[in-house]
Coordinates of C-alpha atoms in Angstrom, one line a residue:
Chain B
M5 CA 104.7 132.4 117.7
N6 CA 107.0 129.6 119.4
I7 CA 106.7 126.0 118.6
L8 CA 108.6 123.2 120.1
V9 CA 108.9 119.8 118.6
S10 CA 110.1 116.9 121.3
I11 CA 111.7 114.0 119.3
K12 CA 113.6 110.6 120.3
Q13 CA 116.2 108.6 118.8
V14 CA 115.4 104.9 118.9
P15 CA 117.1 101.6 117.3
D16 CA 116.0 100.6 113.7
M17 CA 113.3 98.0 114.8
E18 CA 114.8 95.4 112.2
S19 CA 117.9 95.2 114.4
K20 CA 119.0 92.2 116.1
F21 CA 118.6 92.9 119.6
K22 CA 120.5 91.6 122.7
V23 CA 119.8 92.1 126.5
N24 CA 122.3 94.0 128.7
K25 CA 124.4 92.2 131.2
E26 CA 122.4 93.6 134.0
G27 CA 119.2 92.0 132.2
T28 CA 117.4 95.2 132.3
W29 CA 117.4 96.7 128.8
Y30 CA 118.7 95.8 125.5
D31 CA 122.2 96.3 124.6
G32 CA 123.2 99.7 122.8
A33 CA 126.1 98.3 120.9
D34 CA 125.9 97.5 117.6
L35 CA 122.7 99.2 116.9
A36 CA 121.8 101.3 114.0
W37 CA 119.9 104.5 115.5
R38 CA 117.2 106.8 114.0
M39 CA 114.5 109.3 114.5
N40 CA 111.4 107.7 116.0
E41 CA 109.2 107.2 113.2
Y42 CA 106.4 109.1 115.0
D43 CA 108.6 112.1 115.5
E44 CA 109.2 112.4 111.9
Y45 CA 105.5 113.4 111.4
A46 CA 105.8 115.8 114.2
V47 CA 108.9 117.5 112.9
E48 CA 107.4 117.6 109.7
Q49 CA 103.9 119.1 110.8
A50 CA 106.1 121.7 113.0
V51 CA 107.9 122.6 109.9
Q52 CA 104.9 123.2 107.8
L53 CA 103.3 125.3 110.5
K54 CA 106.5 127.3 110.8
E55 CA 106.8 128.0 107.1
K56 CA 103.0 129.0 106.8
T57 CA 103.3 131.4 110.3
G58 CA 107.1 132.4 110.1
A59 CA 107.1 130.9 113.6
D60 CA 110.4 129.9 115.8
L61 CA 110.7 126.3 115.9
T62 CA 113.0 124.6 118.3
V63 CA 113.6 121.0 118.5
I64 CA 114.5 119.0 121.6
C65 CA 116.0 115.7 122.2
I66 CA 117.0 113.6 125.5
G67 CA 120.1 111.4 125.3
P68 CA 123.7 110.5 125.0
E69 CA 126.0 112.0 122.5
R70 CA 124.7 110.0 119.6
V71 CA 121.2 111.7 119.6
K72 CA 122.5 114.6 118.1
E73 CA 122.2 112.5 114.4
A74 CA 118.6 112.3 115.0
M75 CA 118.6 116.2 115.9
K76 CA 120.7 117.1 112.8
K77 CA 118.0 115.4 110.8
A78 CA 115.3 117.6 112.3
L79 CA 117.4 120.7 111.5
A80 CA 117.9 119.7 107.9
M81 CA 114.1 119.3 107.9
G82 CA 113.6 123.0 108.7
C83 CA 113.7 123.4 112.8
D84 CA 115.6 126.7 113.7
R85 CA 117.7 125.3 116.6
G86 CA 118.0 122.4 118.8
V87 CA 118.4 121.6 122.3
H88 CA 120.0 118.4 123.4
V89 CA 119.5 117.6 127.0
V90 CA 122.6 115.4 127.8
D91 CA 121.8 112.1 129.4
E92 CA 123.8 108.9 129.4
A93 CA 120.9 107.1 131.4
S94 CA 117.9 108.2 129.2
F95 CA 117.0 104.8 128.4
E96 CA 116.0 103.9 132.0
K97 CA 114.2 106.9 132.6
D98 CA 110.0 106.3 132.7
P99 CA 107.8 108.3 130.9
Y100 CA 107.1 110.7 133.9
S101 CA 110.7 111.5 134.0
I102 CA 110.8 112.4 130.3
A103 CA 107.8 114.3 130.2
A104 CA 109.2 116.5 133.5
I105 CA 112.3 117.3 131.6
I106 CA 110.5 118.5 128.4
A107 CA 108.0 120.3 130.9
E108 CA 110.5 122.1 132.7
F109 CA 112.6 123.3 129.4
A110 CA 109.1 124.4 128.2
R111 CA 107.6 125.9 131.0
P112 CA 109.6 129.5 130.9
K113 CA 109.6 129.6 127.1
S114 CA 105.5 130.0 126.7
F115 CA 105.5 127.9 123.3
D116 CA 102.3 128.2 121.6
L117 CA 102.4 124.7 120.2
I118 CA 104.2 121.7 121.2
F119 CA 104.6 118.6 119.1
T120 CA 105.3 115.1 120.1
G121 CA 105.2 111.6 118.3
M122 CA 102.2 109.6 119.8
Q123 CA 104.5 107.1 121.3
S124 CA 108.3 105.9 120.7
Q125 CA 109.0 102.4 118.8
D126 CA 110.9 101.3 121.5
R127 CA 108.9 102.0 124.7
G128 CA 105.5 102.7 123.1
S129 CA 104.2 103.9 126.3
A130 CA 102.0 106.7 124.4
Q131 CA 102.5 108.9 127.8
V132 CA 105.3 111.3 127.4
G133 CA 103.4 114.2 125.3
T134 CA 100.1 113.9 127.3
L135 CA 102.2 113.8 130.4
A136 CA 104.2 117.0 129.6
A137 CA 101.0 118.8 128.7
E138 CA 99.5 118.1 131.9
M139 CA 102.6 119.3 133.6
L140 CA 102.2 122.5 131.8
G141 CA 98.3 122.7 132.1
L142 CA 98.0 122.7 128.4
P143 CA 95.0 121.0 126.4
C144 CA 96.5 117.7 124.6
I145 CA 94.9 116.2 121.4
T146 CA 96.7 112.6 121.2
T147 CA 96.9 110.5 117.8
I148 CA 96.2 113.3 115.3
V149 CA 96.3 112.4 111.3
D150 CA 95.1 115.6 110.2
F151 CA 96.2 119.1 111.6
A152 CA 95.3 123.1 110.8
F153 CA 96.1 126.2 112.8
E154 CA 94.1 129.2 112.6
K155 CA 93.4 132.4 114.9
G156 CA 94.6 130.5 118.3
T157 CA 92.6 127.4 117.6
V158 CA 94.0 123.9 116.6
T159 CA 91.7 121.9 114.3
V160 CA 92.6 118.2 114.0
K161 CA 91.5 114.6 113.2
R162 CA 92.1 111.8 116.1
E163 CA 92.4 108.6 114.5
L164 CA 90.3 106.0 116.4
E165 CA 89.9 102.2 116.0
G166 CA 88.7 100.7 112.5
G167 CA 89.4 103.7 110.7
V168 CA 87.2 106.1 112.4
K169 CA 88.3 109.7 113.0
A170 CA 87.4 112.3 115.4
R171 CA 87.3 115.8 114.6
V172 CA 88.6 118.0 117.5
T173 CA 89.4 121.5 118.2
A174 CA 91.4 123.1 121.2
P175 CA 92.6 126.9 121.8
T176 CA 96.3 127.3 121.9
P177 CA 98.7 127.0 123.8
A178 CA 98.4 123.3 123.1
L179 CA 100.0 120.1 122.7
V180 CA 99.2 117.6 120.0
T181 CA 100.9 114.3 119.8
C182 CA 101.1 112.7 115.9
Q183 CA 100.3 109.6 114.7
L184 CA 101.8 107.8 111.4
G185 CA 100.3 109.3 108.5
L186 CA 99.5 112.6 109.6
N187 CA 101.7 114.2 106.7
T188 CA 104.7 112.9 104.3
P189 CA 107.8 113.7 106.0
R190 CA 110.2 115.3 103.9
Y191 CA 113.8 114.0 103.1
P192 CA 116.5 116.5 103.8
T193 CA 118.1 117.9 100.8
L194 CA 121.9 118.2 100.6
P195 CA 122.0 122.3 101.0
N196 CA 119.2 122.0 103.8
I197 CA 121.9 119.3 105.4
M198 CA 124.9 121.9 104.9
K199 CA 123.0 124.6 106.4
A200 CA 121.7 122.6 109.4
K201 CA 125.5 122.4 110.3
K202 CA 125.5 126.3 111.0
K203 CA 122.2 126.0 113.1
E204 CA 122.6 126.5 117.1
L205 CA 122.4 123.1 118.8
L206 CA 122.6 124.0 122.5
S207 CA 123.7 121.3 125.1
L208 CA 122.3 121.2 128.6
P209 CA 123.0 118.9 131.3
V210 CA 119.9 116.8 132.4
A211 CA 120.4 117.6 135.9
D212 CA 119.6 121.5 135.0
L213 CA 116.0 120.1 134.0
L214 CA 115.2 117.1 136.3
N215 CA 114.2 117.4 139.7
I216 CA 112.1 114.1 140.4
S217 CA 112.5 110.5 140.4
V218 CA 111.2 107.8 138.5
Q219 CA 108.0 106.4 139.4
Q220 CA 108.7 102.8 137.8
E221 CA 111.8 100.6 137.0
T222 CA 112.3 97.6 134.5
T223 CA 113.1 94.7 136.6
R224 CA 113.8 92.6 133.7
L225 CA 114.0 92.6 130.0
Y226 CA 113.9 89.5 128.1
F227 CA 113.0 87.5 124.9
P228 CA 109.3 86.5 124.7
E229 CA 109.1 82.5 124.6
K230 CA 108.3 81.3 121.0
K231 CA 104.8 80.1 121.5
G232 CA 105.5 76.9 119.8
G233 CA 105.7 78.7 116.6
G234 CA 105.2 77.5 113.0
L235 CA 107.5 75.5 110.6
V236 CA 110.4 77.6 109.5
L237 CA 111.5 77.0 106.1
E238 CA 114.9 78.2 104.7
G239 CA 117.1 77.3 101.8
D240 CA 116.9 76.9 98.2
L241 CA 114.1 79.3 96.5
G242 CA 112.8 76.7 94.2
D243 CA 112.6 73.9 97.0
L244 CA 110.9 76.4 99.3
A245 CA 108.1 77.1 96.9
D246 CA 107.7 73.4 96.2
K247 CA 107.6 72.8 99.8
L248 CA 105.1 75.7 100.4
I249 CA 102.9 74.6 97.7
R250 CA 102.7 71.0 99.5
I251 CA 102.0 72.2 102.9
L252 CA 99.3 74.3 101.2
K253 CA 97.6 71.3 99.6
E254 CA 97.7 69.3 102.7
K255 CA 96.6 72.0 105.4
T256 CA 94.3 74.2 103.6
T257 CA 91.8 74.0 100.6
V258 CA 92.8 77.2 99.0
L259 CA 94.6 75.1 96.1
A260 CA 92.0 72.5 95.6
Chain S
M6 CA 93.5 94.6 145.9
K7 CA 91.0 96.8 144.3
T8 CA 90.7 97.7 140.8
L9 CA 88.7 100.5 139.1
L10 CA 87.9 99.6 135.4
V11 CA 87.4 102.1 132.7
A12 CA 85.0 100.8 130.0
E13 CA 84.4 102.9 126.9
Y14 CA 81.4 104.0 124.8
R15 CA 81.7 105.1 121.2
E16 CA 78.9 106.3 118.8
G17 CA 76.2 105.1 121.1
R18 CA 77.5 101.6 121.9
L19 CA 79.5 100.2 124.7
Q20 CA 83.0 98.8 123.3
N21 CA 83.8 95.2 123.5
N22 CA 87.0 96.0 125.0
V23 CA 85.4 96.1 128.5
N24 CA 85.4 92.4 128.5
D25 CA 89.4 92.7 128.4
L26 CA 89.2 94.8 131.8
M27 CA 86.9 92.2 133.3
A28 CA 89.4 89.2 132.1
F29 CA 92.3 91.3 133.7
A30 CA 90.4 91.8 137.0
N31 CA 89.5 88.1 137.1
K32 CA 93.2 86.9 136.5
A33 CA 94.4 89.4 139.2
G34 CA 92.1 88.1 141.7
A35 CA 90.8 91.8 142.4
D36 CA 87.8 93.1 143.7
S37 CA 86.5 95.6 141.1
T38 CA 84.5 98.6 140.3
M39 CA 83.7 100.0 137.1
F40 CA 83.6 103.6 135.5
L41 CA 81.8 104.4 132.3
V42 CA 80.7 107.9 130.6
G43 CA 78.0 106.1 128.5
S44 CA 74.1 105.5 128.8
K45 CA 71.8 103.0 130.7
T46 CA 70.9 101.9 127.2
D47 CA 73.9 99.8 126.7
L48 CA 75.1 98.6 130.1
P49 CA 78.2 96.2 130.4
Q50 CA 77.7 92.7 131.9
F51 CA 79.3 93.5 135.1
Q52 CA 78.6 92.1 138.4
G53 CA 79.1 94.9 140.8
K54 CA 79.0 98.4 141.0
L55 CA 79.1 100.9 138.1
Y56 CA 79.6 104.7 138.3
L57 CA 78.0 106.0 134.9
A58 CA 77.9 109.4 133.7
D59 CA 75.7 110.1 130.7
T60 CA 77.3 111.0 127.4
E61 CA 74.4 113.4 126.7
K62 CA 75.8 115.5 129.3
C63 CA 79.8 114.5 129.5
G64 CA 80.2 113.7 125.7
E65 CA 82.0 110.5 124.3
Y66 CA 85.3 112.3 123.7
N67 CA 86.0 115.1 126.2
P68 CA 89.2 113.8 128.2
E69 CA 89.2 116.9 130.3
V70 CA 85.9 116.2 131.8
H71 CA 86.0 112.4 131.7
K72 CA 89.3 112.8 134.0
E73 CA 87.3 115.0 136.5
L74 CA 84.7 112.4 136.7
L75 CA 87.1 109.5 137.1
L76 CA 89.0 111.5 139.7
D77 CA 85.7 111.8 141.7
V78 CA 85.2 107.9 141.4
V79 CA 88.8 107.2 142.6
A80 CA 88.5 109.5 145.6
K81 CA 85.4 107.3 146.6
V82 CA 86.5 103.9 145.6
K83 CA 90.4 104.1 146.7
P84 CA 91.6 101.5 144.3
D85 CA 95.1 100.0 144.1
M86 CA 95.0 100.2 140.2
V87 CA 92.9 101.9 137.7
I88 CA 92.6 100.0 134.5
F89 CA 92.1 101.0 131.2
S90 CA 92.3 99.5 127.5
H91 CA 95.4 100.5 125.5
S92 CA 92.9 102.1 122.7
S93 CA 92.3 105.3 121.5
Y94 CA 90.2 106.3 124.2
G95 CA 92.5 104.6 127.0
W96 CA 96.0 105.7 126.0
D97 CA 94.3 109.2 125.8
L98 CA 92.7 109.5 129.1
A99 CA 95.2 107.4 131.3
P100 CA 98.1 109.4 131.7
R101 CA 96.1 112.6 132.4
V102 CA 94.4 110.6 135.4
A103 CA 97.9 109.0 136.4
F104 CA 99.3 112.5 136.5
A105 CA 96.7 113.8 138.6
L106 CA 96.7 110.8 140.8
K107 CA 100.6 110.8 141.3
A108 CA 100.3 107.4 140.1
T109 CA 102.8 105.7 137.4
Q110 CA 101.3 104.3 134.3
I111 CA 102.3 101.0 132.7
S112 CA 101.1 100.9 129.0
E113 CA 100.1 98.2 126.8
V114 CA 100.4 95.4 129.5
V115 CA 100.0 92.1 127.7
D116 CA 100.5 89.6 130.8
F117 CA 100.3 90.1 134.9
V118 CA 102.4 87.4 136.4
D119 CA 102.9 87.0 140.4
G120 CA 101.4 90.9 140.5
V121 CA 103.9 92.0 138.3
P122 CA 102.7 93.7 134.8
I123 CA 104.4 92.8 131.8
V124 CA 104.5 95.0 128.8
P125 CA 106.1 94.9 124.8
V126 CA 109.3 96.5 124.0
C127 CA 110.5 97.1 120.4
N128 CA 107.6 96.2 118.2
S129 CA 107.0 93.1 120.6
K130 CA 110.6 91.8 119.8
L131 CA 111.1 92.0 123.6
R132 CA 109.3 91.9 127.0
R133 CA 109.8 93.7 130.1
K134 CA 108.8 93.5 133.8
V135 CA 107.8 96.6 135.4
T136 CA 107.7 97.6 139.1
P137 CA 105.8 100.4 139.9
K138 CA 106.9 102.7 142.8
T139 CA 103.5 104.6 143.5
D140 CA 100.8 103.8 145.8
I141 CA 98.2 103.7 143.0
T142 CA 99.2 102.2 139.5
V143 CA 97.4 103.0 136.1
L144 CA 97.6 100.2 133.5
T145 CA 96.5 100.0 129.9
L146 CA 95.8 96.6 128.5
Q147 CA 96.9 95.4 125.2
A148 CA 93.9 94.5 123.0
G149 CA 93.0 91.1 123.2
A150 CA 95.9 90.3 125.8
F151 CA 93.1 89.1 128.4
S152 CA 90.1 87.4 127.3
L153 CA 86.7 86.5 129.3
T154 CA 86.1 82.9 128.9
D155 CA 82.5 82.6 130.0
Q156 CA 80.0 85.1 130.9
T157 CA 76.5 84.9 132.5
P158 CA 74.0 87.8 131.9
V159 CA 74.1 89.8 134.9
T160 CA 73.3 93.8 135.5
P161 CA 75.6 96.1 137.5
I162 CA 74.5 98.3 140.5
V163 CA 74.2 101.6 139.0
E164 CA 75.2 104.9 140.3
M165 CA 75.0 108.1 138.2
I166 CA 77.4 110.4 138.7
S167 CA 78.4 114.1 136.9
T168 CA 80.4 117.0 137.1
P169 CA 80.6 121.0 136.6
A170 CA 83.6 120.5 134.5
T171 CA 83.5 121.6 131.2
G172 CA 87.1 121.6 129.5
T173 CA 88.7 123.4 126.7
I174 CA 89.0 120.6 123.9
R175 CA 85.8 120.5 121.5
F176 CA 84.8 117.3 119.9
G177 CA 83.1 117.8 116.3
G178 CA 81.7 114.8 115.3
Y179 CA 83.0 111.4 113.9
E180 CA 84.0 110.6 110.3
Q181 CA 83.6 107.1 108.8
A182 CA 86.3 105.3 107.0
E183 CA 85.8 105.6 103.0
K184 CA 84.0 102.7 102.2
G185 CA 86.0 101.2 99.0
G186 CA 84.6 98.5 96.6
I187 CA 87.0 95.8 98.5
D188 CA 85.5 93.8 101.2
L189 CA 88.4 91.9 102.8
T190 CA 86.5 90.5 105.4
K191 CA 84.6 88.1 103.0
A192 CA 87.8 87.0 101.1
Q193 CA 89.0 83.4 101.4
V194 CA 92.6 84.1 100.6
I195 CA 94.8 87.5 101.5
V196 CA 98.0 88.0 100.6
S197 CA 99.3 91.5 102.2
A198 CA 102.0 93.5 101.5
G199 CA 104.4 94.9 104.4
R200 CA 107.1 97.6 104.4
G201 CA 109.4 94.7 103.4
I202 CA 108.3 94.6 99.6
G203 CA 110.7 97.8 99.5
K204 CA 109.1 99.9 96.7
P205 CA 105.5 100.6 95.4
E206 CA 106.0 98.8 92.2
N207 CA 106.0 95.7 94.3
I208 CA 102.7 95.8 94.8
G209 CA 102.1 94.3 91.5
M210 CA 103.9 91.0 92.4
I211 CA 101.6 90.7 95.6
A212 CA 98.5 91.5 93.6
K213 CA 99.4 88.5 90.9
L214 CA 99.9 86.2 93.9
A215 CA 96.6 87.0 95.3
Q216 CA 95.0 86.4 91.9
A217 CA 96.8 83.2 91.5
L218 CA 95.0 81.8 94.6
K219 CA 92.1 83.3 93.8
G220 CA 92.1 85.9 96.6
E221 CA 92.4 89.7 97.1
Y222 CA 95.6 91.5 98.0
G223 CA 95.8 93.5 101.5
A224 CA 98.4 95.7 102.9
S225 CA 99.8 96.7 106.3
R226 CA 99.8 100.3 107.8
P227 CA 103.0 101.5 106.5
V228 CA 102.4 100.7 103.1
V229 CA 99.0 102.4 103.0
D230 CA 100.3 105.4 104.9
S231 CA 103.0 105.7 102.3
E232 CA 100.2 105.4 99.7
W233 CA 101.5 102.2 97.8
A234 CA 98.1 100.8 98.5
E235 CA 94.5 102.1 99.3
H236 CA 93.1 102.5 103.0
N237 CA 90.2 100.1 102.0
R238 CA 93.0 97.2 101.8
Q239 CA 94.4 97.8 105.3
V240 CA 94.6 95.2 107.7
G241 CA 94.6 95.9 111.2
T242 CA 93.1 97.7 114.2
T243 CA 92.7 100.9 112.1
G244 CA 91.8 99.1 109.1
Q245 CA 89.7 95.9 108.6
T246 CA 89.6 92.8 110.7
V247 CA 90.0 89.6 108.5
S248 CA 89.3 85.8 108.9
P249 CA 90.4 84.1 105.5
K250 CA 91.3 80.6 105.1
L251 CA 95.0 81.4 104.3
Y252 CA 96.3 84.6 104.9
M253 CA 100.0 85.2 103.6
A254 CA 102.0 88.2 105.2
C255 CA 104.7 89.3 102.9
G256 CA 107.5 91.4 104.3
I257 CA 105.3 92.3 107.5
S258 CA 107.0 92.4 110.6
G259 CA 104.0 91.7 112.5
A260 CA 103.2 95.2 114.8
I261 CA 100.5 94.3 117.3
Q262 CA 98.1 96.5 115.5
H263 CA 98.5 94.4 112.2
L264 CA 98.3 91.1 114.2
A265 CA 95.0 92.4 115.8
G266 CA 93.4 92.5 112.2
M267 CA 94.4 89.1 110.9
K268 CA 94.7 86.7 113.9
K269 CA 91.4 85.1 113.4
S270 CA 93.0 83.6 109.9
E271 CA 92.8 79.9 109.5
F272 CA 96.2 79.3 108.2
V273 CA 99.1 82.1 108.2
V274 CA 102.1 82.0 106.0
A275 CA 104.9 84.7 106.8
I276 CA 107.4 85.5 104.2
N277 CA 110.1 87.6 105.4
T278 CA 113.7 87.9 105.6
D279 CA 114.1 88.4 109.5
K280 CA 113.6 85.1 111.4
D281 CA 113.0 86.9 114.5
A282 CA 110.1 88.8 113.1
P283 CA 106.9 88.8 115.4
I284 CA 104.8 87.7 112.8
G285 CA 106.7 84.4 113.0
E286 CA 104.7 83.9 116.3
M287 CA 101.3 84.2 114.9
A288 CA 102.5 82.0 111.6
D289 CA 101.9 78.6 110.9
V290 CA 104.8 78.5 108.3
L291 CA 107.7 81.1 108.1
V292 CA 109.4 81.1 104.8
V293 CA 112.9 83.1 105.4
V294 CA 113.5 84.3 102.2
D295 CA 113.7 87.4 100.0
L296 CA 110.2 87.8 99.0
K297 CA 111.4 90.0 95.7
Q298 CA 112.9 86.7 94.4
F299 CA 110.4 84.2 95.8
I300 CA 107.0 85.6 95.3
P301 CA 107.2 85.7 91.3
L302 CA 108.4 82.2 91.5
L303 CA 105.9 80.9 93.9
T304 CA 103.3 82.5 91.8
E305 CA 104.6 81.1 88.5
R306 CA 104.5 77.5 90.0
I307 CA 101.1 77.9 91.5
L308 CA 99.7 79.1 88.0
A309 CA 101.4 75.8 86.5
L310 CA 99.3 73.6 88.8

């Protein structure tokens, strides 16, 4: 059995973002980078399946040199090998192009299961996994919060609005996109981090896998206008507490 | 410009986000047609033509079949844009349809200015203008970003549709959220904990502040996912939608799914170290401070009143 998990490296969302000179994306300098949170759940689920079935597990990631850090984490979590699709301009690729790269890599490999995050934290399109599945002609189940695999069938729960879940099954080969809370992603242990250093990490130039052009472009990236916004309080702890209590007394009835 | 609006149906009911779709069509000044896999028993208040497939035959969730139905309608209507809600139904179905139509999809649209869709980036800290380069465009709309002001009761012109497609994905029923003892929807005061509380032990200080204010404590999704709080305390799209007199968001950055669950609160106080956190947009007062020091002090002073 062969499994693929696709991950992305994204900036820490608490970062102070700056818009780049061209005004079309955020400036990549001075940002802390990490594995997309949704993908951590995808990696964990793939590793659990590998441990249960003895399957072979590949992790793929598209981007510049720095994304190897996220890949090393995935390897330390338990993936067998990494495929780094080297692309300095991955940030400007639309979901369609990213999906096409993943599908082009996966097509000849005949993976039984492909895991992705349900979306990335920066673009948040929630498209890449589903598009890749469509390109490969695989059934795709999105937004899963529970996963089981037996005898060529995946049985999952999809998360819907209002805390409701839908029970869904599909035959493999299939692709699933993982929602937060699906499992508890493990922290790589030191011995596993050391072991991961010896694992295969193949680099492929993006040109080998991409033969289509983008379908959409970001014409401008900007900070949203502050909509009037509220009062911002800063300063000494004690003063802040007194000020806030005064405001609550004036504007609400909760302290009456 | 022609739009095809994709309405949703779940557990035997038309979903309210159909109004967002119509509001978008109004704003875009578009002629619109609607698509629904639903039932004649609960029709949208839509003035125009509705292509309706029956959930009895086609299921409420059967994306492969719904895709085929929708593609048939697109071939008839020839829309410039196909519009979904950015919901568990919409984000699931939209890319399948976009791929089949060789259309680009622009997800979670929050605004539409001079014909250009605007979407959030990085947890709503940034926005981007997106220019589509395909003949047809597929959009998914952020919940609540477009809202309908007035609505007169109308009945659509219904044309029933069907497909021989069956698909390989099987739906096996719904599971309702576990109903716990805590009904946040009736609370007058809610103090909610976000990831910024740092560690599970700090739930205690949030609970104490809530108690001092005679309210309940709530939590954001990451806190519930980390099992620092029970799911029945989760505020947001996948938890409870609340409308207290006072909502205090402690260490909550303000993901859209959370904001959707608390935006009807009468008065909002945010306590956060990040001055730029999106919760600031929604807050009447933003206290920029380390909550681990501030909250015990605030609780003490409230109790001393």
